[in-house]
PDB file of C-alpha atoms in Angstrom:
ATOM      1  CA  MET A   1       0.086  -0.046   0.176  1.00 90.00           C
ATOM      2  CA  ASP A   2       1.608   3.463  -1.039  1.00 95.00           C
ATOM      3  CA  CYS A   3       0.682   5.431   2.158  1.00 96.00           C
ATOM      4  CA  GLU A   4       2.214   8.478   0.280  1.00 97.00           C
ATOM      5  CA  LYS A   5       0.343   8.040  -3.227  1.00 97.00           C
ATOM      6  CA  ILE A   6      -2.826   7.721  -1.168  1.00 97.00           C
ATOM      7  CA  LEU A   7      -2.394  11.162   0.804  1.00 97.00           C
ATOM      8  CA  PHE A   8      -1.498  12.419  -2.577  1.00 97.00           C
ATOM      9  CA  LYS A   9      -3.907  11.592  -4.398  1.00 98.00           C
ATOM     10  CA  ILE A  10      -6.900  11.794  -2.068  1.00 98.00           C
ATOM     11  CA  GLN A  11      -5.801  15.867  -1.404  1.00 97.00           C
ATOM     12  CA  HIS A  12      -6.003  16.298  -4.918  1.00 98.00           C
ATOM     13  CA  PHE A  13     -10.241  14.361  -4.845  1.00 98.00           C
ATOM     14  CA  ILE A  14     -11.024  17.270  -1.525  1.00 98.00           C
ATOM     15  CA  GLN A  15      -9.354  20.535  -3.683  1.00 98.00           C
ATOM     16  CA  GLU A  16     -11.001  19.082  -6.840  1.00 98.00           C
ATOM     17  CA  LYS A  17     -14.320  18.571  -5.422  1.00 98.00           C
ATOM     18  CA  ILE A  18     -15.227  21.910  -3.669  1.00 97.00           C
ATOM     19  CA  ALA A  19     -13.105  24.578  -6.138  1.00 97.00           C
ATOM     20  CA  ASN A  20     -15.665  21.743  -8.638  1.00 97.00           C
ATOM     21  CA  SER A  21     -18.461  22.910  -6.821  1.00 96.00           C
ATOM     22  CA  ASN A  22     -17.111  26.750  -5.689  1.00 96.00           C
ATOM     23  CA  ALA A  23     -17.939  25.534  -2.018  1.00 97.00           C
ATOM     24  CA  ASN A  24     -16.373  27.457   0.941  1.00 97.00           C
ATOM     25  CA  GLY A  25     -14.963  24.282   2.528  1.00 97.00           C
ATOM     26  CA  VAL A  26     -15.714  20.572   3.815  1.00 98.00           C
ATOM     27  CA  ILE A  27     -17.682  19.275   7.263  1.00 98.00           C
ATOM     28  CA  LEU A  28     -18.003  16.172   9.046  1.00 98.00           C
ATOM     29  CA  GLY A  29     -19.772  14.076  11.760  1.00 98.00           C
ATOM     30  CA  LEU A  30     -16.819  13.658  14.677  1.00 97.00           C
ATOM     31  CA  SER A  31     -17.421  10.554  16.631  1.00 94.00           C
ATOM     32  CA  GLY A  32     -14.210  10.053  18.218  1.00 93.00           C
ATOM     33  CA  GLY A  33     -13.593   6.364  16.212  1.00 94.00           C
ATOM     34  CA  ILE A  34     -11.095   6.141  13.741  1.00 96.00           C
ATOM     35  CA  ASP A  35     -12.650   6.319  10.174  1.00 97.00           C
ATOM     36  CA  SER A  36     -13.804  10.123  10.753  1.00 97.00           C
ATOM     37  CA  ALA A  37     -10.498  10.833  12.374  1.00 98.00           C
ATOM     38  CA  LEU A  38      -8.888  10.286   9.962  1.00 98.00           C
ATOM     39  CA  VAL A  39     -11.366  12.161   7.267  1.00 98.00           C
ATOM     40  CA  ALA A  40     -11.229  14.866   9.206  1.00 98.00           C
ATOM     41  CA  THR A  41      -7.530  14.864   9.627  1.00 98.00           C
ATOM     42  CA  LEU A  42      -7.690  15.264   5.487  1.00 98.00           C
ATOM     43  CA  CYS A  43      -9.333  17.309   5.066  1.00 98.00           C
ATOM     44  CA  LYS A  44      -7.613  19.494   7.832  1.00 97.00           C
ATOM     45  CA  LYS A  45      -4.301  18.692   4.879  1.00 96.00           C
ATOM     46  CA  ALA A  46      -6.190  19.375   2.320  1.00 97.00           C
ATOM     47  CA  LEU A  47      -8.263  22.392   2.895  1.00 97.00           C
ATOM     48  CA  LYS A  48      -6.508  24.231   6.040  1.00 93.00           C
ATOM     49  CA  ASP A  49      -9.410  26.753   7.757  1.00 94.00           C
ATOM     50  CA  GLY A  50     -12.323  24.904   5.387  1.00 96.00           C
ATOM     51  CA  ALA A  51     -12.828  22.154   7.654  1.00 97.00           C
ATOM     52  CA  PHE A  52     -15.278  21.865   9.939  1.00 98.00           C
ATOM     53  CA  ALA A  53     -16.473  19.363  12.316  1.00 98.00           C
ATOM     54  CA  LEU A  54     -19.739  18.749  14.195  1.00 98.00           C
ATOM     55  CA  LEU A  55     -20.090  16.326  17.344  1.00 98.00           C
ATOM     56  CA  MET A  56     -23.234  15.307  18.589  1.00 97.00           C
ATOM     57  CA  PRO A  57     -23.901  13.000  21.007  1.00 95.00           C
ATOM     58  CA  THR A  58     -26.056  11.135  23.071  1.00 93.00           C
ATOM     59  CA  LYS A  59     -26.317  10.460  26.394  1.00 90.00           C
ATOM     60  CA  HIS A  60     -26.290   6.669  25.307  1.00 86.00           C
ATOM     61  CA  SER A  61     -22.588   8.136  23.707  1.00 88.00           C
ATOM     62  CA  SER A  62     -19.158   7.370  24.924  1.00 89.00           C
ATOM     63  CA  LYS A  63     -17.639  10.187  26.797  1.00 92.00           C
ATOM     64  CA  THR A  64     -14.065   9.212  25.399  1.00 93.00           C
ATOM     65  CA  ASN A  65     -15.066   9.162  22.592  1.00 93.00           C
ATOM     66  CA  LEU A  66     -15.984  13.104  23.035  1.00 95.00           C
ATOM     67  CA  GLN A  67     -13.118  13.722  24.523  1.00 96.00           C
ATOM     68  CA  ASP A  68     -10.751  12.191  22.446  1.00 97.00           C
ATOM     69  CA  ALA A  69     -12.814  13.930  19.085  1.00 97.00           C
ATOM     70  CA  LEU A  70     -12.204  17.184  21.409  1.00 97.00           C
ATOM     71  CA  LYS A  71      -8.629  16.603  21.756  1.00 97.00           C
ATOM     72  CA  LEU A  72      -7.970  15.747  18.387  1.00 97.00           C
ATOM     73  CA  CYS A  73     -10.058  19.113  16.869  1.00 97.00           C
ATOM     74  CA  GLU A  74      -7.310  20.729  19.185  1.00 97.00           C
ATOM     75  CA  THR A  75      -4.040  19.438  18.215  1.00 96.00           C
ATOM     76  CA  LEU A  76      -5.182  19.848  14.217  1.00 97.00           C
ATOM     77  CA  ASN A  77      -7.417  23.511  15.014  1.00 97.00           C
ATOM     78  CA  LEU A  78      -9.981  22.264  13.284  1.00 97.00           C
ATOM     79  CA  ASN A  79     -13.151  23.887  13.429  1.00 96.00           C
ATOM     80  CA  TYR A  80     -15.640  22.772  15.324  1.00 97.00           C
ATOM     81  CA  LYS A  81     -19.537  22.552  16.883  1.00 98.00           C
ATOM     82  CA  ILE A  82     -20.400  20.480  19.748  1.00 98.00           C
ATOM     83  CA  ILE A  83     -23.750  20.378  19.168  1.00 98.00           C
ATOM     84  CA  ASN A  84     -25.715  17.248  22.374  1.00 97.00           C
ATOM     85  CA  ILE A  85     -29.084  15.595  19.520  1.00 97.00           C
ATOM     86  CA  ASP A  86     -30.909  13.477  23.119  1.00 95.00           C
ATOM     87  CA  ASP A  87     -33.785  16.487  23.189  1.00 96.00           C
ATOM     88  CA  ILE A  88     -34.159  15.823  19.436  1.00 97.00           C
ATOM     89  CA  LEU A  89     -33.694  12.273  19.752  1.00 95.00           C
ATOM     90  CA  GLN A  90     -36.347  12.104  22.085  1.00 94.00           C
ATOM     91  CA  ALA A  91     -38.981  13.735  21.221  1.00 94.00           C
ATOM     92  CA  PHE A  92     -38.540  11.489  17.795  1.00 94.00           C
ATOM     93  CA  LEU A  93     -38.819   8.316  19.949  1.00 92.00           C
ATOM     94  CA  LYS A  94     -41.629   9.465  22.024  1.00 92.00           C
ATOM     95  CA  GLU A  95     -43.995   8.944  18.248  1.00 90.00           C
ATOM     96  CA  PHE A  96     -41.607   5.649  17.632  1.00 90.00           C
ATOM     97  CA  GLU A  97     -44.051   2.179  18.113  1.00 86.00           C
ATOM     98  CA  GLY A  98     -41.982   0.071  20.224  1.00 84.00           C
ATOM     99  CA  ALA A  99     -38.495   1.638  18.968  1.00 81.00           C
ATOM    100  CA  ASP A 100     -35.808  -1.192  19.359  1.00 90.00           C
ATOM    101  CA  LYS A 101     -31.869  -0.648  18.585  1.00 89.00           C
ATOM    102  CA  ILE A 102     -31.606  -0.850  15.440  1.00 89.00           C
ATOM    103  CA  ARG A 103     -34.272   1.339  14.284  1.00 93.00           C
ATOM    104  CA  THR A 104     -33.611   3.839  17.144  1.00 92.00           C
ATOM    105  CA  GLY A 105     -29.470   3.883  16.341  1.00 92.00           C
ATOM    106  CA  ASN A 106     -31.345   4.891  12.319  1.00 94.00           C
ATOM    107  CA  CYS A 107     -33.097   7.789  13.349  1.00 95.00           C
ATOM    108  CA  THR A 108     -29.617   8.554  15.230  1.00 95.00           C
ATOM    109  CA  ALA A 109     -27.586   8.696  11.983  1.00 96.00           C
ATOM    110  CA  ARG A 110     -29.903  10.806  10.274  1.00 97.00           C
ATOM    111  CA  ILE A 111     -30.992  13.475  12.153  1.00 97.00           C
ATOM    112  CA  ARG A 112     -26.426  14.101  12.370  1.00 97.00           C
ATOM    113  CA  MET A 113     -27.348  13.982   8.784  1.00 97.00           C
ATOM    114  CA  ASN A 114     -29.731  16.440   8.931  1.00 98.00           C
ATOM    115  CA  LEU A 115     -28.197  18.836  11.641  1.00 98.00           C
ATOM    116  CA  LEU A 116     -25.052  18.365   9.411  1.00 98.00           C
ATOM    117  CA  TYR A 117     -26.951  19.261   6.001  1.00 98.00           C
ATOM    118  CA  ASP A 118     -28.591  22.833   7.820  1.00 98.00           C
ATOM    119  CA  TYR A 119     -24.770  23.358   8.621  1.00 97.00           C
ATOM    120  CA  SER A 120     -23.773  22.622   4.902  1.00 98.00           C
ATOM    121  CA  ALA A 121     -26.083  25.438   3.274  1.00 97.00           C
ATOM    122  CA  LEU A 122     -25.859  27.261   6.356  1.00 97.00           C
ATOM    123  CA  LYS A 123     -21.546  27.425   5.405  1.00 96.00           C
ATOM    124  CA  ASN A 124     -21.791  26.483   2.163  1.00 97.00           C
ATOM    125  CA  TYR A 125     -19.305  23.152   2.963  1.00 98.00           C
ATOM    126  CA  LEU A 126     -20.245  20.054   1.748  1.00 98.00           C
ATOM    127  CA  VAL A 127     -20.974  17.096   3.429  1.00 98.00           C
ATOM    128  CA  VAL A 128     -17.274  15.066   3.884  1.00 98.00           C
ATOM    129  CA  GLY A 129     -18.652  10.592   4.435  1.00 98.00           C
ATOM    130  CA  THR A 130     -16.740   9.281   7.040  1.00 97.00           C
ATOM    131  CA  SER A 131     -17.790   5.528   5.422  1.00 97.00           C
ATOM    132  CA  ASN A 132     -14.351   2.894   4.554  1.00 97.00           C
ATOM    133  CA  LYS A 133     -15.348   0.207   1.596  1.00 97.00           C
ATOM    134  CA  SER A 134     -15.814  -2.285   4.448  1.00 97.00           C
ATOM    135  CA  GLU A 135     -18.464  -0.447   5.626  1.00 96.00           C
ATOM    136  CA  LEU A 136     -19.886   0.210   2.091  1.00 97.00           C
ATOM    137  CA  MET A 137     -19.551  -3.193   0.641  1.00 96.00           C
ATOM    138  CA  LEU A 138     -21.872  -4.866   3.668  1.00 96.00           C
ATOM    139  CA  GLY A 139     -24.132  -1.625   3.640  1.00 94.00           C
ATOM    140  CA  TYR A 140     -23.239  -1.448   7.202  1.00 93.00           C
ATOM    141  CA  GLY A 141     -24.760   2.251   7.237  1.00 95.00           C
ATOM    142  CA  THR A 142     -28.158   3.685   7.556  1.00 95.00           C
ATOM    143  CA  ILE A 143     -29.444   4.888   4.660  1.00 95.00           C
ATOM    144  CA  TYR A 144     -29.991   9.073   4.578  1.00 95.00           C
ATOM    145  CA  GLY A 145     -28.392   8.591   7.466  1.00 96.00           C
ATOM    146  CA  ASP A 146     -23.926   8.016   8.100  1.00 96.00           C
ATOM    147  CA  LEU A 147     -23.672   6.687   4.762  1.00 96.00           C
ATOM    148  CA  ALA A 148     -25.679  10.334   2.861  1.00 96.00           C
ATOM    149  CA  TYR A 149     -22.838  12.518   2.172  1.00 97.00           C
ATOM    150  CA  ALA A 150     -21.496  14.555  -1.450  1.00 97.00           C
ATOM    151  CA  PHE A 151     -18.325  13.268  -1.763  1.00 98.00           C
ATOM    152  CA  ASN A 152     -16.723  10.589   0.402  1.00 98.00           C
ATOM    153  CA  PRO A 153     -12.720  10.658   0.635  1.00 98.00           C
ATOM    154  CA  ILE A 154     -11.884   6.555   1.882  1.00 98.00           C
ATOM    155  CA  GLY A 155     -15.177   4.789   0.819  1.00 97.00           C
ATOM    156  CA  GLY A 156     -11.745   3.262  -1.844  1.00 97.00           C
ATOM    157  CA  LEU A 157     -10.471   2.071   2.115  1.00 98.00           C
ATOM    158  CA  TYR A 158     -11.101  -1.113   3.658  1.00 97.00           C
ATOM    159  CA  LYS A 159     -11.087  -0.965   7.266  1.00 96.00           C
ATOM    160  CA  SER A 160      -7.561  -2.490   7.836  1.00 95.00           C
ATOM    161  CA  GLU A 161      -6.623  -0.063   4.986  1.00 97.00           C
ATOM    162  CA  ILE A 162      -7.806   2.580   7.119  1.00 97.00           C
ATOM    163  CA  TYR A 163      -5.690   1.995   9.892  1.00 97.00           C
ATOM    164  CA  THR A 164      -2.145   1.461   8.198  1.00 97.00           C
ATOM    165  CA  LEU A 165      -3.098   5.433   6.767  1.00 97.00           C
ATOM    166  CA  ALA A 166      -4.029   6.503  10.075  1.00 97.00           C
ATOM    167  CA  LYS A 167      -0.477   5.173  11.645  1.00 97.00           C
ATOM    168  CA  TYR A 168       1.122   6.963   8.386  1.00 97.00           C
ATOM    169  CA  LEU A 169      -0.018   9.750   9.075  1.00 97.00           C
ATOM    170  CA  ASN A 170       0.758   9.595  12.858  1.00 95.00           C
ATOM    171  CA  LEU A 171      -3.292   9.764  14.176  1.00 96.00           C
ATOM    172  CA  ASP A 172      -3.020   9.501  18.056  1.00 93.00           C
ATOM    173  CA  GLU A 173      -2.814   5.731  19.808  1.00 94.00           C
ATOM    174  CA  VAL A 174      -5.945   7.055  20.990  1.00 94.00           C
ATOM    175  CA  PHE A 175      -7.751   6.143  17.886  1.00 94.00           C
ATOM    176  CA  LEU A 176      -5.165   3.065  16.276  1.00 93.00           C
ATOM    177  CA  LYS A 177      -6.255   1.255  19.327  1.00 91.00           C
ATOM    178  CA  LYS A 178     -10.079   2.095  19.743  1.00 88.00           C
ATOM    179  CA  VAL A 179     -13.038  -0.408  19.323  1.00 83.00           C
ATOM    180  CA  PRO A 180     -14.830   0.126  16.462  1.00 84.00           C
ATOM    181  CA  SER A 181     -18.072   1.320  17.072  1.00 80.00           C
ATOM    182  CA  ALA A 182     -20.987   3.108  15.238  1.00 77.00           C
ATOM    183  CA  ASP A 183     -21.937   4.468  19.232  1.00 75.00           C
ATOM    184  CA  LEU A 184     -25.402   4.248  18.293  1.00 75.00           C
ATOM    185  CA  TRP A 185     -26.362   2.951  21.479  1.00 73.00           C
ATOM    186  CA  GLU A 186     -24.487   1.818  25.048  1.00 74.00           C
ATOM    187  CA  ASN A 187     -21.674  -0.540  24.822  1.00 75.00           C
ATOM    188  CA  GLN A 188     -22.421  -1.021  20.723  1.00 78.00           C
ATOM    189  CA  SER A 189     -19.240  -3.269  18.995  1.00 84.00           C
ATOM    190  CA  ASP A 190     -19.638  -3.716  15.553  1.00 85.00           C
ATOM    191  CA  GLU A 191     -17.672  -6.878  14.679  1.00 86.00           C
ATOM    192  CA  GLU A 192     -19.747  -7.864  17.368  1.00 88.00           C
ATOM    193  CA  ASP A 193     -22.993  -6.859  14.906  1.00 86.00           C
ATOM    194  CA  LEU A 194     -21.377  -8.753  12.214  1.00 89.00           C
ATOM    195  CA  GLY A 195     -19.717 -11.408  14.159  1.00 90.00           C
ATOM    196  CA  PHE A 196     -16.267 -11.662  13.235  1.00 91.00           C
ATOM    197  CA  SER A 197     -13.377  -9.676  13.644  1.00 93.00           C
ATOM    198  CA  TYR A 198     -12.571  -6.782  10.683  1.00 94.00           C
ATOM    199  CA  ALA A 199      -9.554  -8.336   9.560  1.00 94.00           C
ATOM    200  CA  LEU A 200     -11.137 -11.004   8.667  1.00 95.00           C
ATOM    201  CA  ILE A 201     -14.462  -9.397   7.261  1.00 96.00           C
ATOM    202  CA  ASP A 202     -11.553  -8.052   4.934  1.00 97.00           C
ATOM    203  CA  GLU A 203      -9.562 -10.535   4.174  1.00 97.00           C
ATOM    204  CA  GLY A 204     -12.668 -12.334   3.032  1.00 97.00           C
ATOM    205  CA  LEU A 205     -14.497  -8.817   0.674  1.00 97.00           C
ATOM    206  CA  LYS A 206     -11.061  -8.934  -0.863  1.00 97.00           C
ATOM    207  CA  ALA A 207     -11.585 -12.383  -1.847  1.00 97.00           C
ATOM    208  CA  LEU A 208     -15.272 -12.511  -2.556  1.00 97.00           C
ATOM    209  CA  GLU A 209     -14.538  -8.855  -4.771  1.00 95.00           C
ATOM    210  CA  LYS A 210     -11.229 -11.161  -6.099  1.00 96.00           C
ATOM    211  CA  ASN A 211     -13.361 -13.933  -6.626  1.00 94.00           C
ATOM    212  CA  ASP A 212     -10.010 -15.764  -5.319  1.00 96.00           C
ATOM    213  CA  GLU A 213     -11.681 -19.147  -5.273  1.00 95.00           C
ATOM    214  CA  ALA A 214      -9.258 -20.393  -3.017  1.00 95.00           C
ATOM    215  CA  THR A 215      -8.617 -17.979  -0.382  1.00 96.00           C
ATOM    216  CA  ILE A 216     -12.092 -18.084  -0.137  1.00 96.00           C
ATOM    217  CA  ALA A 217     -12.409 -22.170   0.246  1.00 96.00           C
ATOM    218  CA  LYS A 218      -9.822 -21.516   3.222  1.00 96.00           C
ATOM    219  CA  LEU A 219     -12.082 -18.901   5.123  1.00 96.00           C
ATOM    220  CA  ASN A 220     -15.069 -19.251   7.125  1.00 96.00           C
ATOM    221  CA  PRO A 221     -17.983 -20.909   5.537  1.00 96.00           C
ATOM    222  CA  ASP A 222     -20.447 -19.082   8.069  1.00 96.00           C
ATOM    223  CA  LEU A 223     -18.120 -15.814   7.737  1.00 96.00           C
ATOM    224  CA  ILE A 224     -17.792 -16.104   3.611  1.00 97.00           C
ATOM    225  CA  LEU A 225     -22.074 -17.127   3.503  1.00 96.00           C
ATOM    226  CA  MET A 226     -22.629 -13.393   6.574  1.00 96.00           C
ATOM    227  CA  LEU A 227     -20.911 -11.221   3.431  1.00 97.00           C
ATOM    228  CA  GLN A 228     -22.567 -13.324   0.131  1.00 97.00           C
ATOM    229  CA  GLN A 229     -25.091 -12.201   1.948  1.00 97.00           C
ATOM    230  CA  ARG A 230     -24.799  -8.595   3.425  1.00 96.00           C
ATOM    231  CA  ILE A 231     -23.732  -7.518  -0.205  1.00 97.00           C
ATOM    232  CA  LYS A 232     -26.493  -8.784  -0.849  1.00 96.00           C
ATOM    233  CA  LYS A 233     -29.400  -7.525   1.064  1.00 96.00           C
ATOM    234  CA  ASN A 234     -27.839  -4.069   1.588  1.00 95.00           C
ATOM    235  CA  ALA A 235     -26.984  -3.746  -2.369  1.00 95.00           C
ATOM    236  CA  PHE A 236     -29.637  -1.145  -2.653  1.00 94.00           C
ATOM    237  CA  LYS A 237     -27.505   1.264  -0.053  1.00 94.00           C
ATOM    238  CA  ARG A 238     -24.298   2.086  -2.887  1.00 91.00           C
ATOM    239  CA  GLU A 239     -27.041   2.873  -5.074  1.00 91.00           C
ATOM    240  CA  MET A 240     -29.130   5.913  -6.068  1.00 88.00           C
ATOM    241  CA  PRO A 241     -32.564   4.963  -6.455  1.00 90.00           C
ATOM    242  CA  GLN A 242     -34.266   3.693  -9.717  1.00 90.00           C
ATOM    243  CA  ILE A 243     -35.654   5.982 -11.575  1.00 94.00           C
ATOM    244  CA  LEU A 244     -38.554   4.544 -13.863  1.00 94.00           C
ATOM    245  CA  ARG A 245     -37.819   5.999 -18.201  1.00 94.00           C
ATOM    246  CA  LEU A 246     -41.231   6.012 -19.309  1.00 96.00           C
ATOM    247  CA  ASP A 247     -40.620   8.048 -22.343  1.00 94.00           C
ATOM    248  CA  GLU A 248     -41.489   5.625 -25.013  1.00 93.00           C
ATOM    249  CA  PHE A 249     -45.144   6.404 -23.700  1.00 95.00           C
ATOM    250  CA  LEU A 250     -44.782  10.224 -23.256  1.00 93.00           C
TER     251      LEU A 250
END
C-alpha cells in the first residue's frame, strides 16, 4: 500500500470537489472513531481552515469518544461545534411504536445527517463522508444517515487499510487501539454486530471481490455466507434510487 501516493490522491480529490462546486469547504460528523478522525485529518491537510466538524453526542454516547474528538480538534486546530442531540432524539422516539436498538440507531444517524446538511447550507460547505469500503460493501450504515454525503474520500479503503493510512499520518494511538463502534447505543461494537473481526471480514471481502476461490475455500464458511448475504441484501444502499423511464409512452 503506497500511503504517500494515496494521500496525494485523496488530498487532490478533496480540493477538486470543493473547487468544482464553488463551496467554501467541508463539514463532517466527528465521532471520536478512527474513520472520522482520519477524514478530519485529511480534510484539514487538504483545505486548511476550510474544514468544520460537528460533534453530536447523545446520553448513550461514549464520553471517551467525545473527549478524543475534542482533543483531535485541538491538535488539528479544527473548527467545531458540539450539539447534544438527545432532546431531538427523544422527541422523535415519542412518536415511534416500540422502537428497538436498530431503529433508534437509524434515527440517531439521520438526526446527525440532518444537522450536517443544515450547517452545510448555512456555511456553503459540502458534507464529506466517513464510511470505509468494508462498511460500504456490507451496507453497514444508515441510508440517508451516515451513508448520505456529497463525496467520500476514504470509501475506497478497507477498514484494515484505514489503520495503515492512519498510522502513516501519525494519528493518536487512542484511535488505532479503539474498538470499532458506530456509537449508536451504549457499548455497541461493530465486530460484535457483524460476528467477525475486521481483519477476517476484509480478507473475505477482498477474496469475494477478486473471485479468489482458493482463499474463499480456506476461510470460515459462516464468514463467507454472512458477507455474501449482507452484500446482496444491502446492495440498494450503494446505488442511487432507480427512476422508472417512461419516455416511450410520452
